[in-house]
PDB file of C-alpha atoms in Angstrom:
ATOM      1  CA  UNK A   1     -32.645   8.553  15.753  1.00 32.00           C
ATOM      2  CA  UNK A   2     -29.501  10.057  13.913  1.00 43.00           C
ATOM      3  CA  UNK A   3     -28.209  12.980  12.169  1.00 50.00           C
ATOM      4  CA  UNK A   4     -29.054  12.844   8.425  1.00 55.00           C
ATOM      5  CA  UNK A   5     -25.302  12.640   7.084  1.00 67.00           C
ATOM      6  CA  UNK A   6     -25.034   9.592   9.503  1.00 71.00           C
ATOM      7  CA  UNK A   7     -28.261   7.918   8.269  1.00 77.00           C
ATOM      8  CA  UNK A   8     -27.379   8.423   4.778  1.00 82.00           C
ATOM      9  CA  UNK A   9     -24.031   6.825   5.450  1.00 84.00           C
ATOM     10  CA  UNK A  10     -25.448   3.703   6.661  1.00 83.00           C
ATOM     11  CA  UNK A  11     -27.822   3.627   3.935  1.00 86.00           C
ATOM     12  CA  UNK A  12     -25.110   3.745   1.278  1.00 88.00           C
ATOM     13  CA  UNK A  13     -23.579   0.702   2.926  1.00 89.00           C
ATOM     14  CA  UNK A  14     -26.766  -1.134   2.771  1.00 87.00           C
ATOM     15  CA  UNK A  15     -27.501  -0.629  -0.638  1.00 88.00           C
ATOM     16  CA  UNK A  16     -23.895  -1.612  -1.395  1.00 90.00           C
ATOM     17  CA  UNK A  17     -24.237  -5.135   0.620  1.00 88.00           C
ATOM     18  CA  UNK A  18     -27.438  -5.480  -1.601  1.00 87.00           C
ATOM     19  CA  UNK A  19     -25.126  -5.413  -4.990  1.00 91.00           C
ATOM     20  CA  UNK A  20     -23.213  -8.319  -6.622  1.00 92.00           C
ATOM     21  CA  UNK A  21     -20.301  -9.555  -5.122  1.00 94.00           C
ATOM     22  CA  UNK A  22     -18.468  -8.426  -7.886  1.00 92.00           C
ATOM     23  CA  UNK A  23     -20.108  -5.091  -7.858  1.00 93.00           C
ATOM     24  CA  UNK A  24     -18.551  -5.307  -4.043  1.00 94.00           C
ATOM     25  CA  UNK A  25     -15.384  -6.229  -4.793  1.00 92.00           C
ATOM     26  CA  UNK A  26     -15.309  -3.396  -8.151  1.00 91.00           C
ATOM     27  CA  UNK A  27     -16.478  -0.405  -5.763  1.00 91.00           C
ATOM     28  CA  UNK A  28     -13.787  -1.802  -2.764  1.00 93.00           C
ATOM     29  CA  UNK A  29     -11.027  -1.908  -5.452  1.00 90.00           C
ATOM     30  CA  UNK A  30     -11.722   1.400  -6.851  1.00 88.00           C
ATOM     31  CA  UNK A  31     -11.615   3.333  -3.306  1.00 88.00           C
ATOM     32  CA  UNK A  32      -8.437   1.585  -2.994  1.00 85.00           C
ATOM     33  CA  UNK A  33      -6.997   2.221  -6.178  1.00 80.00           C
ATOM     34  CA  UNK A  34      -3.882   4.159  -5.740  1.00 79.00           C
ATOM     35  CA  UNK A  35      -2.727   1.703  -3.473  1.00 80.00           C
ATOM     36  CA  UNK A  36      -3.151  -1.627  -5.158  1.00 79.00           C
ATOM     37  CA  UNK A  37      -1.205  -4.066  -7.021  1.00 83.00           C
ATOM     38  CA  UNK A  38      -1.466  -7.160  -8.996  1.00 85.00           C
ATOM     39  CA  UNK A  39      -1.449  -9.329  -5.706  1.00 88.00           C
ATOM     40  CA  UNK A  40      -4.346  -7.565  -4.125  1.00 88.00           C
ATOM     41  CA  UNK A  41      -6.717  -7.425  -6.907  1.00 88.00           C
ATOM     42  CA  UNK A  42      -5.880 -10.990  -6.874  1.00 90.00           C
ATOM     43  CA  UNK A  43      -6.728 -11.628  -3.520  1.00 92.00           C
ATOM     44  CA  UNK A  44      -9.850  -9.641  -3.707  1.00 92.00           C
ATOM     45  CA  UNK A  45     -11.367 -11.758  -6.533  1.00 91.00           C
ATOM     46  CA  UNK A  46     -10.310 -14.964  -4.649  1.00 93.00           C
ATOM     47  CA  UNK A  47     -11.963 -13.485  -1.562  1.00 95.00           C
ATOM     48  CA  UNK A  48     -15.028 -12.990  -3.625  1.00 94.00           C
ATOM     49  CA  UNK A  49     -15.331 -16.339  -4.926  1.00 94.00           C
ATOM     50  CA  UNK A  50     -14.934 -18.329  -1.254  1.00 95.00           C
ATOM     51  CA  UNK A  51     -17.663 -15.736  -0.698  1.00 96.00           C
ATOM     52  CA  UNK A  52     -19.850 -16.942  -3.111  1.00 94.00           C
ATOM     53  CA  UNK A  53     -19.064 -20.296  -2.740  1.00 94.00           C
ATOM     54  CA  UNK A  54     -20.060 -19.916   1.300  1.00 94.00           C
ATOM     55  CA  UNK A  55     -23.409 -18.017   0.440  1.00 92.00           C
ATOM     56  CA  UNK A  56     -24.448 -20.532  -1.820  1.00 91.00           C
ATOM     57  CA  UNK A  57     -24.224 -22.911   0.237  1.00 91.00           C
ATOM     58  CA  UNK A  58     -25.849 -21.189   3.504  1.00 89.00           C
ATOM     59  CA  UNK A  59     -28.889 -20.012   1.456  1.00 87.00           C
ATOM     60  CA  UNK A  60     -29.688 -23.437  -0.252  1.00 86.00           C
ATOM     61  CA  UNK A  61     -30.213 -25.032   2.857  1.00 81.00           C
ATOM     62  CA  UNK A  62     -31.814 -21.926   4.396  1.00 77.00           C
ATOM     63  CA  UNK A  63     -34.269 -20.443   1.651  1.00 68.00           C
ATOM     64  CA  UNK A  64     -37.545 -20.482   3.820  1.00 60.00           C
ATOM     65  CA  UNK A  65     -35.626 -17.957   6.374  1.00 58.00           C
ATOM     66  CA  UNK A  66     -36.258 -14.734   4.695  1.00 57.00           C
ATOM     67  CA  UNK A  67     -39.429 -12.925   3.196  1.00 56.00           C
ATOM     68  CA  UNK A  68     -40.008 -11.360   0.395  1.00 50.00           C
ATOM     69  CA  UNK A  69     -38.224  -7.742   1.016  1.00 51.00           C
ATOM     70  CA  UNK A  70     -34.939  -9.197   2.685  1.00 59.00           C
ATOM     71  CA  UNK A  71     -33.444 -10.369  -0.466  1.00 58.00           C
ATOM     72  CA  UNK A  72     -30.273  -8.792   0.683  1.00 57.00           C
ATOM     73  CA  UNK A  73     -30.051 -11.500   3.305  1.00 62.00           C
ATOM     74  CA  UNK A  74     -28.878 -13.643   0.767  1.00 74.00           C
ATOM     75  CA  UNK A  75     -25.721 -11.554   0.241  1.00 85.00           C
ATOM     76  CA  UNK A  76     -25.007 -12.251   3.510  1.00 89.00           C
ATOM     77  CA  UNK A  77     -23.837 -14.823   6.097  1.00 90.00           C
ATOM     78  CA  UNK A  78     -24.759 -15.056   9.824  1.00 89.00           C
ATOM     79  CA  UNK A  79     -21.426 -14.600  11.857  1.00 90.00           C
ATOM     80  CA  UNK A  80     -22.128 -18.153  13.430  1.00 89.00           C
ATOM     81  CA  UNK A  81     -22.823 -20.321  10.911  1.00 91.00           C
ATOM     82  CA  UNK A  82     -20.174 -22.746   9.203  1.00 92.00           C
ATOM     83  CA  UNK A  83     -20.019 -21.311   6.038  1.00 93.00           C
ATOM     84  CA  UNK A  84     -18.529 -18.335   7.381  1.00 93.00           C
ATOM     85  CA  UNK A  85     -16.410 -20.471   9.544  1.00 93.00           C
ATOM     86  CA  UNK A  86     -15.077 -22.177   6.518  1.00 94.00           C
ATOM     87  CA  UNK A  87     -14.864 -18.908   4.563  1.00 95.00           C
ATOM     88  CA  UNK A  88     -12.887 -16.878   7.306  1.00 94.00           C
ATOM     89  CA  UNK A  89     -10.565 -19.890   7.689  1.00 94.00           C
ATOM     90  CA  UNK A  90     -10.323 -19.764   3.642  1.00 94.00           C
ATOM     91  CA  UNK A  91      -9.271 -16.078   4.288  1.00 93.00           C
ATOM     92  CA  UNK A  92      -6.982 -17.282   7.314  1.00 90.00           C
ATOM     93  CA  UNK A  93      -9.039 -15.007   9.434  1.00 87.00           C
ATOM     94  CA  UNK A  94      -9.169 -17.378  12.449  1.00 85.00           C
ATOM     95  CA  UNK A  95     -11.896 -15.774  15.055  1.00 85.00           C
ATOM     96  CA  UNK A  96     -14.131 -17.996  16.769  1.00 86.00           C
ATOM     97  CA  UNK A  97     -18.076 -17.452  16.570  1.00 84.00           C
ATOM     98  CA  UNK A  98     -18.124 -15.851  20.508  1.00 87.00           C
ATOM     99  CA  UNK A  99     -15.623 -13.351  19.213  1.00 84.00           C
ATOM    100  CA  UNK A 100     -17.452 -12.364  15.852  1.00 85.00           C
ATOM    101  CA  UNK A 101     -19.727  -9.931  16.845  1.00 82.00           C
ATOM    102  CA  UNK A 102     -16.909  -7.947  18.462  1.00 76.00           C
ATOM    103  CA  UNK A 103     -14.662  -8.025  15.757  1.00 80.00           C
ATOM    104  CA  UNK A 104     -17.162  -7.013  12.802  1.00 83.00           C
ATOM    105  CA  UNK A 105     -19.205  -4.765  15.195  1.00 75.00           C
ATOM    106  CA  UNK A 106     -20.664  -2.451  13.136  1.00 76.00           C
ATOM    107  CA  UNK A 107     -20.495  -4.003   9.534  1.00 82.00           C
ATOM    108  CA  UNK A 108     -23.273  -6.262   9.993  1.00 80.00           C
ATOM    109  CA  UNK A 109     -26.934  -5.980   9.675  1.00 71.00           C
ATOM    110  CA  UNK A 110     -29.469  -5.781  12.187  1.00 65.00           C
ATOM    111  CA  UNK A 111     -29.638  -9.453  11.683  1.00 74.00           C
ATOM    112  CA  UNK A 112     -26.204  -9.981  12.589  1.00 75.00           C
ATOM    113  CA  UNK A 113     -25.255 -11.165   8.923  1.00 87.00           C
ATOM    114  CA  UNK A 114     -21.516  -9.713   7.504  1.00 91.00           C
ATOM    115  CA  UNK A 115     -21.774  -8.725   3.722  1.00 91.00           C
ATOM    116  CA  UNK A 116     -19.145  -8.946   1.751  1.00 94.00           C
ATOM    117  CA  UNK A 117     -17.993  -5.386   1.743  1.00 94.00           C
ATOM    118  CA  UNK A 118     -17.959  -5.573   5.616  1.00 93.00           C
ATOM    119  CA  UNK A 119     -15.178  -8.719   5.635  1.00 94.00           C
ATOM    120  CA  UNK A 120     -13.351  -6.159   3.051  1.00 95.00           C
ATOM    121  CA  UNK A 121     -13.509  -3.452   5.162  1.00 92.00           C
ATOM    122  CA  UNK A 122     -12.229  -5.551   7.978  1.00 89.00           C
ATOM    123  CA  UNK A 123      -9.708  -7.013   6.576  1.00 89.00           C
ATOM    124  CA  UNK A 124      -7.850  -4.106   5.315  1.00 88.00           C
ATOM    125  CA  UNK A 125      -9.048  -1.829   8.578  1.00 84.00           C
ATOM    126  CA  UNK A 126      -5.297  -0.333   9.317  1.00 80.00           C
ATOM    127  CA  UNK A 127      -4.881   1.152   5.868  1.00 84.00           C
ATOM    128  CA  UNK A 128      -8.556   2.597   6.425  1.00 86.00           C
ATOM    129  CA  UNK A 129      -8.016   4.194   9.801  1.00 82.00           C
ATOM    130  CA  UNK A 130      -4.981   5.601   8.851  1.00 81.00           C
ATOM    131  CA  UNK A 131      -6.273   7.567   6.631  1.00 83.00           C
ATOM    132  CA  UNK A 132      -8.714   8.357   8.712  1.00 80.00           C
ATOM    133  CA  UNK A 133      -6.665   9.597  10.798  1.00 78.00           C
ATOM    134  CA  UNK A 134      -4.311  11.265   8.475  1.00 79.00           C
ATOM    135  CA  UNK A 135      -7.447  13.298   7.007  1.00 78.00           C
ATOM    136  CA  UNK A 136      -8.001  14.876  10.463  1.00 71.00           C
ATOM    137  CA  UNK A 137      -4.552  15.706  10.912  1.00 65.00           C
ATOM    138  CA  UNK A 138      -4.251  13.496  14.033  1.00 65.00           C
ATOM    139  CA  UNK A 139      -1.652  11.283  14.828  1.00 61.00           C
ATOM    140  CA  UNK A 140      -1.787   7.492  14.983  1.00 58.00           C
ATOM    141  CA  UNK A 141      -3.073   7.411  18.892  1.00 55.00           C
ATOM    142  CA  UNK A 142      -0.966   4.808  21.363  1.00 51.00           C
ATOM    143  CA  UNK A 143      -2.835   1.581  21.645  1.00 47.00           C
ATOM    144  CA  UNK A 144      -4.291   1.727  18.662  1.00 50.00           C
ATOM    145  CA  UNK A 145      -1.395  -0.474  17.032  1.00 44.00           C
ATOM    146  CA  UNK A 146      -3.451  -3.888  17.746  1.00 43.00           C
ATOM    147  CA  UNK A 147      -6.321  -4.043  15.313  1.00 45.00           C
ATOM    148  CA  UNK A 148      -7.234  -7.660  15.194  1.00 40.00           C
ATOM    149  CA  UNK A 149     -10.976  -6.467  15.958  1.00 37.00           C
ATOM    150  CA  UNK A 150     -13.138  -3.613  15.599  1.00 39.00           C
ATOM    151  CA  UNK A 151     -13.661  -2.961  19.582  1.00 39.00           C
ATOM    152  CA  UNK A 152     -10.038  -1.663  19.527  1.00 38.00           C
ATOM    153  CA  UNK A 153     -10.333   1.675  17.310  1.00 38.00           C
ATOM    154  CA  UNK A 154     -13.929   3.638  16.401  1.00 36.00           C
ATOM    155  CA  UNK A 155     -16.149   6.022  17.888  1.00 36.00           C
ATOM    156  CA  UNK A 156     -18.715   7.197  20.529  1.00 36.00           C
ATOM    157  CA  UNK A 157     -22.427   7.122  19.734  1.00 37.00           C
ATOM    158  CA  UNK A 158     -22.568  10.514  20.370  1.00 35.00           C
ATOM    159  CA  UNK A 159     -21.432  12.501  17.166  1.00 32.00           C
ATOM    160  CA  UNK A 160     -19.174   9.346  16.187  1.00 34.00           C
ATOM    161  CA  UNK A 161     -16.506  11.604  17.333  1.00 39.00           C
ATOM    162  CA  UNK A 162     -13.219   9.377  17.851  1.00 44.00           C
ATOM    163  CA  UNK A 163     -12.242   8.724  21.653  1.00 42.00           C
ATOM    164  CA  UNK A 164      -8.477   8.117  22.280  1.00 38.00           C
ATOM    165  CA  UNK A 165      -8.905   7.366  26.501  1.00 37.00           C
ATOM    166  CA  UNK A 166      -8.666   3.853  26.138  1.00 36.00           C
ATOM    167  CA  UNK A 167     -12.870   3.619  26.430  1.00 33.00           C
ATOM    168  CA  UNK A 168     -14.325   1.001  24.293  1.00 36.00           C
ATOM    169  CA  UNK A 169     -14.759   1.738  21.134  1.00 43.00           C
ATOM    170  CA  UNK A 170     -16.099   0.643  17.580  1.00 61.00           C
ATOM    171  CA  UNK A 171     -14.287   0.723  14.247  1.00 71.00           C
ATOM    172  CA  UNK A 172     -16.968  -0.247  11.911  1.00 76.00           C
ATOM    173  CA  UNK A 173     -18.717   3.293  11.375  1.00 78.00           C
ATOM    174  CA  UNK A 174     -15.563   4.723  10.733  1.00 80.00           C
ATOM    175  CA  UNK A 175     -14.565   2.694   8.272  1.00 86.00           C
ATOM    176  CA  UNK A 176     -17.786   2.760   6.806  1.00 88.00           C
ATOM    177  CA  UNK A 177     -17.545   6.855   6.205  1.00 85.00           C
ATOM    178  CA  UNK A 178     -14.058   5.949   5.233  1.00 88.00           C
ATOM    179  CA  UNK A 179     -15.448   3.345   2.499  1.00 91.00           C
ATOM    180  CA  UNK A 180     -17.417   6.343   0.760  1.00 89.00           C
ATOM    181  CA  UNK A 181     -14.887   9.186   1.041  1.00 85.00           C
ATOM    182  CA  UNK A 182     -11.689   9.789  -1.468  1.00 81.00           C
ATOM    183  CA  UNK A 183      -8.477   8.172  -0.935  1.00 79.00           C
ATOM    184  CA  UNK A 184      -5.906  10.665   1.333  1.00 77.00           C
ATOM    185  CA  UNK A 185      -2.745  11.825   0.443  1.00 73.00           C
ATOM    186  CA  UNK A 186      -3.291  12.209  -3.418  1.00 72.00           C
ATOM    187  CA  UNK A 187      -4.247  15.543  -4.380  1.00 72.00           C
ATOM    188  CA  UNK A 188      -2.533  18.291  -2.121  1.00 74.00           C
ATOM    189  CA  UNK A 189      -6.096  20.675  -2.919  1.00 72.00           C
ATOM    190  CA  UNK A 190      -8.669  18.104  -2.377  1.00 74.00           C
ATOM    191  CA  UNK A 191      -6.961  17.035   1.245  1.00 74.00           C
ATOM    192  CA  UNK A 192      -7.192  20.496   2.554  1.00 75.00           C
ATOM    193  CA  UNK A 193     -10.814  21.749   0.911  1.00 74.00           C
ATOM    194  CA  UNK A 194     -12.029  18.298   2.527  1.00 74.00           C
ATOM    195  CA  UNK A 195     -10.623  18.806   6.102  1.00 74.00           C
ATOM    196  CA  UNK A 196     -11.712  22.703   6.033  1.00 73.00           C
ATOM    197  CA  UNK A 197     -15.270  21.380   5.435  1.00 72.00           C
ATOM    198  CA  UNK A 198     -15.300  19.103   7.839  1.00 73.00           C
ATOM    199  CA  UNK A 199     -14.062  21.427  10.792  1.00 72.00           C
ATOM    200  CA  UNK A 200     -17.152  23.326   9.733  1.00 71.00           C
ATOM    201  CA  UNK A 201     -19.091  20.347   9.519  1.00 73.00           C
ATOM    202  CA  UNK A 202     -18.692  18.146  12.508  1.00 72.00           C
ATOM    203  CA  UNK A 203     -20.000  20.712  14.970  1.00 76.00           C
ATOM    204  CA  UNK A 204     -22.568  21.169  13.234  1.00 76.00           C
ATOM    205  CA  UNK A 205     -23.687  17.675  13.185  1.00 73.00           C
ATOM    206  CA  UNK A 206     -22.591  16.800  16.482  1.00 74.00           C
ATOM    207  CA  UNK A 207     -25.012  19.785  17.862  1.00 80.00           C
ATOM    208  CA  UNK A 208     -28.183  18.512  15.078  1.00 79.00           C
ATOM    209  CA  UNK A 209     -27.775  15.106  17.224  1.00 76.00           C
ATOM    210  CA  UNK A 210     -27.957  16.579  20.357  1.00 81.00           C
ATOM    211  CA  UNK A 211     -31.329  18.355  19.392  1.00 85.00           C
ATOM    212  CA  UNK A 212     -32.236  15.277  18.303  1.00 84.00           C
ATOM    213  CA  UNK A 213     -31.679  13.339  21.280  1.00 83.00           C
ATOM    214  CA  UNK A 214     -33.404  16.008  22.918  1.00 87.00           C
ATOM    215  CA  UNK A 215     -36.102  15.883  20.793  1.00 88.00           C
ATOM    216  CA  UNK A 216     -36.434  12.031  21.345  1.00 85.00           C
ATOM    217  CA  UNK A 217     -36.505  12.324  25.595  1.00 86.00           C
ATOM    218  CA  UNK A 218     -37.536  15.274  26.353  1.00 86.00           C
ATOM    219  CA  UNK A 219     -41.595  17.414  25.847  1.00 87.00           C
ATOM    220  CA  UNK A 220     -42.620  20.730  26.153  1.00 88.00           C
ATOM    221  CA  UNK A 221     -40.562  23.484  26.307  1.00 89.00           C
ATOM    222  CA  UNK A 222     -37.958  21.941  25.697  1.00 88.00           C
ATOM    223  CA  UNK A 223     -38.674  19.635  23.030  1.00 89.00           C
ATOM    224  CA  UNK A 224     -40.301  22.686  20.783  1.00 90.00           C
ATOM    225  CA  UNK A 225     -37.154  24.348  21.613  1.00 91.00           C
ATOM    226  CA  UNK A 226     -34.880  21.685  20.035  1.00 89.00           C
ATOM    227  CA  UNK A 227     -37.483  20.989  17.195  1.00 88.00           C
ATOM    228  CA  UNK A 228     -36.944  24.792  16.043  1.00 89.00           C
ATOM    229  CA  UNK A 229     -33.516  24.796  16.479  1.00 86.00           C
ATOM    230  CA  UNK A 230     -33.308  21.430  14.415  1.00 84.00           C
ATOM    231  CA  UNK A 231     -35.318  23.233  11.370  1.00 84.00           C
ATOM    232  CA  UNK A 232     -33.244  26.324  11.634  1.00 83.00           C
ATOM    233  CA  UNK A 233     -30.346  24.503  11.349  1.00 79.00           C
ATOM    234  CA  UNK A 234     -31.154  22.599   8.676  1.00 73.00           C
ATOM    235  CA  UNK A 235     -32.194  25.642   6.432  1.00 73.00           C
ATOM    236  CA  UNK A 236     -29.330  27.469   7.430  1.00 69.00           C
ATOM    237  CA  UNK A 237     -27.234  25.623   4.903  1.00 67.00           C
ATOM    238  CA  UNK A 238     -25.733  28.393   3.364  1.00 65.00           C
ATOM    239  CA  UNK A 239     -24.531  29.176  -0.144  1.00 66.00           C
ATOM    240  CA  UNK A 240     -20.951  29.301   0.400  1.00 65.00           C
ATOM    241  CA  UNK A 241     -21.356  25.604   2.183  1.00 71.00           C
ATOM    242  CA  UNK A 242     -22.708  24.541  -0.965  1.00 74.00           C
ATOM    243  CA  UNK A 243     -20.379  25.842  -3.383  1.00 75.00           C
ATOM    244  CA  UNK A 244     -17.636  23.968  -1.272  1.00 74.00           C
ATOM    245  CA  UNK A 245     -19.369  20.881  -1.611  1.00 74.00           C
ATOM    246  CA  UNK A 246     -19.643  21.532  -5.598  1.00 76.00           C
ATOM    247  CA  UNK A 247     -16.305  22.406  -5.959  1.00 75.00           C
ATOM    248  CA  UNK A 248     -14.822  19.503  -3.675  1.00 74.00           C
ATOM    249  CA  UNK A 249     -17.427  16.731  -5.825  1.00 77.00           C
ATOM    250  CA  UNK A 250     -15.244  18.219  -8.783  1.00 76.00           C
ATOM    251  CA  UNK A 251     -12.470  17.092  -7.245  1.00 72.00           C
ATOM    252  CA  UNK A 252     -13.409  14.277  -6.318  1.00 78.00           C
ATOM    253  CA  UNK A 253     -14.772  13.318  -9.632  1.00 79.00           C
ATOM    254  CA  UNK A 254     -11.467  13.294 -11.490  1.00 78.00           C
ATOM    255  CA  UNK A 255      -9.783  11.400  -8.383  1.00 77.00           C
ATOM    256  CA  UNK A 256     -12.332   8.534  -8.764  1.00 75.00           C
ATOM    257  CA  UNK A 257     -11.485   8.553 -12.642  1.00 81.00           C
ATOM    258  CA  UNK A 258      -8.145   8.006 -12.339  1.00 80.00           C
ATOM    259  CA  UNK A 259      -8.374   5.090  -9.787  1.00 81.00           C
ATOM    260  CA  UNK A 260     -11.241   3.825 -11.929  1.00 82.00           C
ATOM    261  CA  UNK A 261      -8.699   3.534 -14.715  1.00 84.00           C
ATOM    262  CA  UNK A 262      -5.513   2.162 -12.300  1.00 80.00           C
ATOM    263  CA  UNK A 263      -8.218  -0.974 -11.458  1.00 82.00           C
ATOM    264  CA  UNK A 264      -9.139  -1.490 -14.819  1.00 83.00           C
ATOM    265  CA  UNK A 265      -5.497  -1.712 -15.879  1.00 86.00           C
ATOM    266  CA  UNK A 266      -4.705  -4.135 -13.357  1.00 83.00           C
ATOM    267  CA  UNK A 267      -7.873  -6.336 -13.881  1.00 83.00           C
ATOM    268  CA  UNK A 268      -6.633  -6.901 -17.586  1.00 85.00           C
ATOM    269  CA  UNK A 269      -3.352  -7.607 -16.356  1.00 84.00           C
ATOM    270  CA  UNK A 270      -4.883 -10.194 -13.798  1.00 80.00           C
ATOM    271  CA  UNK A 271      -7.267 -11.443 -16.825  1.00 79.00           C
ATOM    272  CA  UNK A 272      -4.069 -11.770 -19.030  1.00 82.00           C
ATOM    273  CA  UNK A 273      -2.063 -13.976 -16.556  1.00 79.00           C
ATOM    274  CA  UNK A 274      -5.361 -16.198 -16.105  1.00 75.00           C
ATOM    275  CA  UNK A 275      -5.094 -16.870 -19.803  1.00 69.00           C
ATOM    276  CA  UNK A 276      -1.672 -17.384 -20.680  1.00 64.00           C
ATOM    277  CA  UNK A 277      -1.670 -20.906 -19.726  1.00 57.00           C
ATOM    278  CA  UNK A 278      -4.376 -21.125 -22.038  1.00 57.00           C
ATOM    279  CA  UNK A 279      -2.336 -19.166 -24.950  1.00 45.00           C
ATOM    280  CA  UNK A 280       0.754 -21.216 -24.082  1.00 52.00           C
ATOM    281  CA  UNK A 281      -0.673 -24.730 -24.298  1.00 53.00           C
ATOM    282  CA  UNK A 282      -2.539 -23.771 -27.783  1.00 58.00           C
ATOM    283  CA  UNK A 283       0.540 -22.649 -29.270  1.00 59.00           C
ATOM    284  CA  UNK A 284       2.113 -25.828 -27.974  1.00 59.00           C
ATOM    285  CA  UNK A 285      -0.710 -27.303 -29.420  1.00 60.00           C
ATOM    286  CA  UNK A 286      -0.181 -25.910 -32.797  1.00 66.00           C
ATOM    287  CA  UNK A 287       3.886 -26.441 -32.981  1.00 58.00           C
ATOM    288  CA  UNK A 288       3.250 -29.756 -32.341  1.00 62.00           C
ATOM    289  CA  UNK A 289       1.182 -30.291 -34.976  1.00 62.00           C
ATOM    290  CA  UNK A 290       3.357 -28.609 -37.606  1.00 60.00           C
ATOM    291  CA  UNK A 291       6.333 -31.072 -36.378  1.00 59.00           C
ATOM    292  CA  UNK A 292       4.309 -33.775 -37.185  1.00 57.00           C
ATOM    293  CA  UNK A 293       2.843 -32.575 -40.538  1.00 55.00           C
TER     294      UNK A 293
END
């Protein structure tokens, strides 16, 4: 059992591995849009399309595997199967099936299926977890400079607080809260109200899981104990609490409406170059028919 904010977080992801790839690939690009170019919307869309191309060919030979219900399993591809072999080899991410579930720990299913978003998410991890970083005013920690999987950066079960004693640890919930928070480093305001919440916030959810944990193993005394503690908590959310949180989704608003606009800008721009080939061999095309009329 986990705290609601972390529930809710893995539900979000969910529901986004459920969407069109191109949905996918839209929401990815627009989380990342102050620090894209040309070249990595490009790559993103040819990501999406080996994708595609993998899935489709998984699910056609596999369409009695899933019930009615699981229609998100068809978004995704089990880590050992040769369609994502092919497609990670397409994406000249060379990991071998034994060292899958390590790497994408995390951003697969229950089923042990990666989405779309997930191979995203892996793929551009280090930009992701330093920000992550960055938003917690912590510095990059040492041994963290090797991210080829997710077992080498992430955090504890307990609280998902980050660990930097050289435990084992998992990437993929960070970078899924990451996924689903704005961009760092971009509006001086937004940075700080953000990190103020959240030093009021962590605690507090780190102590709601403990209750819960307690309420899980524990009876009697102790569990009632934890139970009203739990309820307490959650009414306590007080007024100025929410305020922040209406005055940070403000902020937040405008921040996703200007990288909404940088993608759009350089999808057109990608859309244009796809055509001009087209334009130029019509015009061709039409000179050469003048010449000989």
């Amino acid at each position: 059992m986990k705290s609601g904010d972390i529930e809710k977080i893995e539900a979000r992801f969910f529901e986004l591995c459920s969407k069109t790839f191109e949905e996918q690939a839209q929401f990815f690009l627009t989380r990342m849009g102050f620090d894209l170019d040309l070249d990595t919307v490009k790559k993103v869309f040819a990501a999406r399309d080996s994708f595609q191309e993998a899935n489709d060919s998984y699910w056609t030979n596999h369409r009695g595997s899933f019930t009615q219900g699981e229609e998100v399993l068809r978004k995704c591809l089990p880590l050992s199967s040769t369609q994502t072999t092919r497609f990670l080899e397409s994406q000249k991410t060379l990991i071998s099936h034994i060292e899958r579930p390590n790497h994408f720990e995390e951003l697969t299913d229950e089923m042990g299926h990666l989405s779309f978003i997930g191979f995203l998410l892996y793929n551009d991890r280090a930009a992701l977890m330093r920000q992550h970083f960055q938003r917690r005013h912590k510095r990059w920690p040492k041994g963290f400079r090797d991210l080829r999987g997710c077992s080498y950066v992430g955090v504890e079960k307990k609280g998902y607080e980050l660990n930097y004693k050289g435990e084992r640890k998992l990437v993929g919930f960070c970078l899924k809260e990451e996924l689903f928070k704005p961009p760092f480093g971009h509006d001086e305001v937004l940075d700080m109200g953000l990190y103020e919440f959240d030093k009021i916030m962590e605690p507090r959810l780190r102590h709601m899981h403990d209750l819960l944990e307690v309420i899980e193993t524990e009876s009697g005394v102790k569990q009632v104990k934890a139970k009203n503690q739990l309820v307490s908590m959650e009414q306590g959310y007080s007024q100025a609490l929410l305020e922040t949180e209406i005055r940070i989704k403000s902020y937040v608003d405008k921040l996703y409406a200007k990288q909404e606009s940088i993608v759009r800008e350089l999808i057109k721009q990608w859309h244009a170059e796809k055509l001009r080939p087209t334009v130029l061999l019509e015009e061709l095309k039409r000179k050469s028919s003048k010449n000989h009329g």
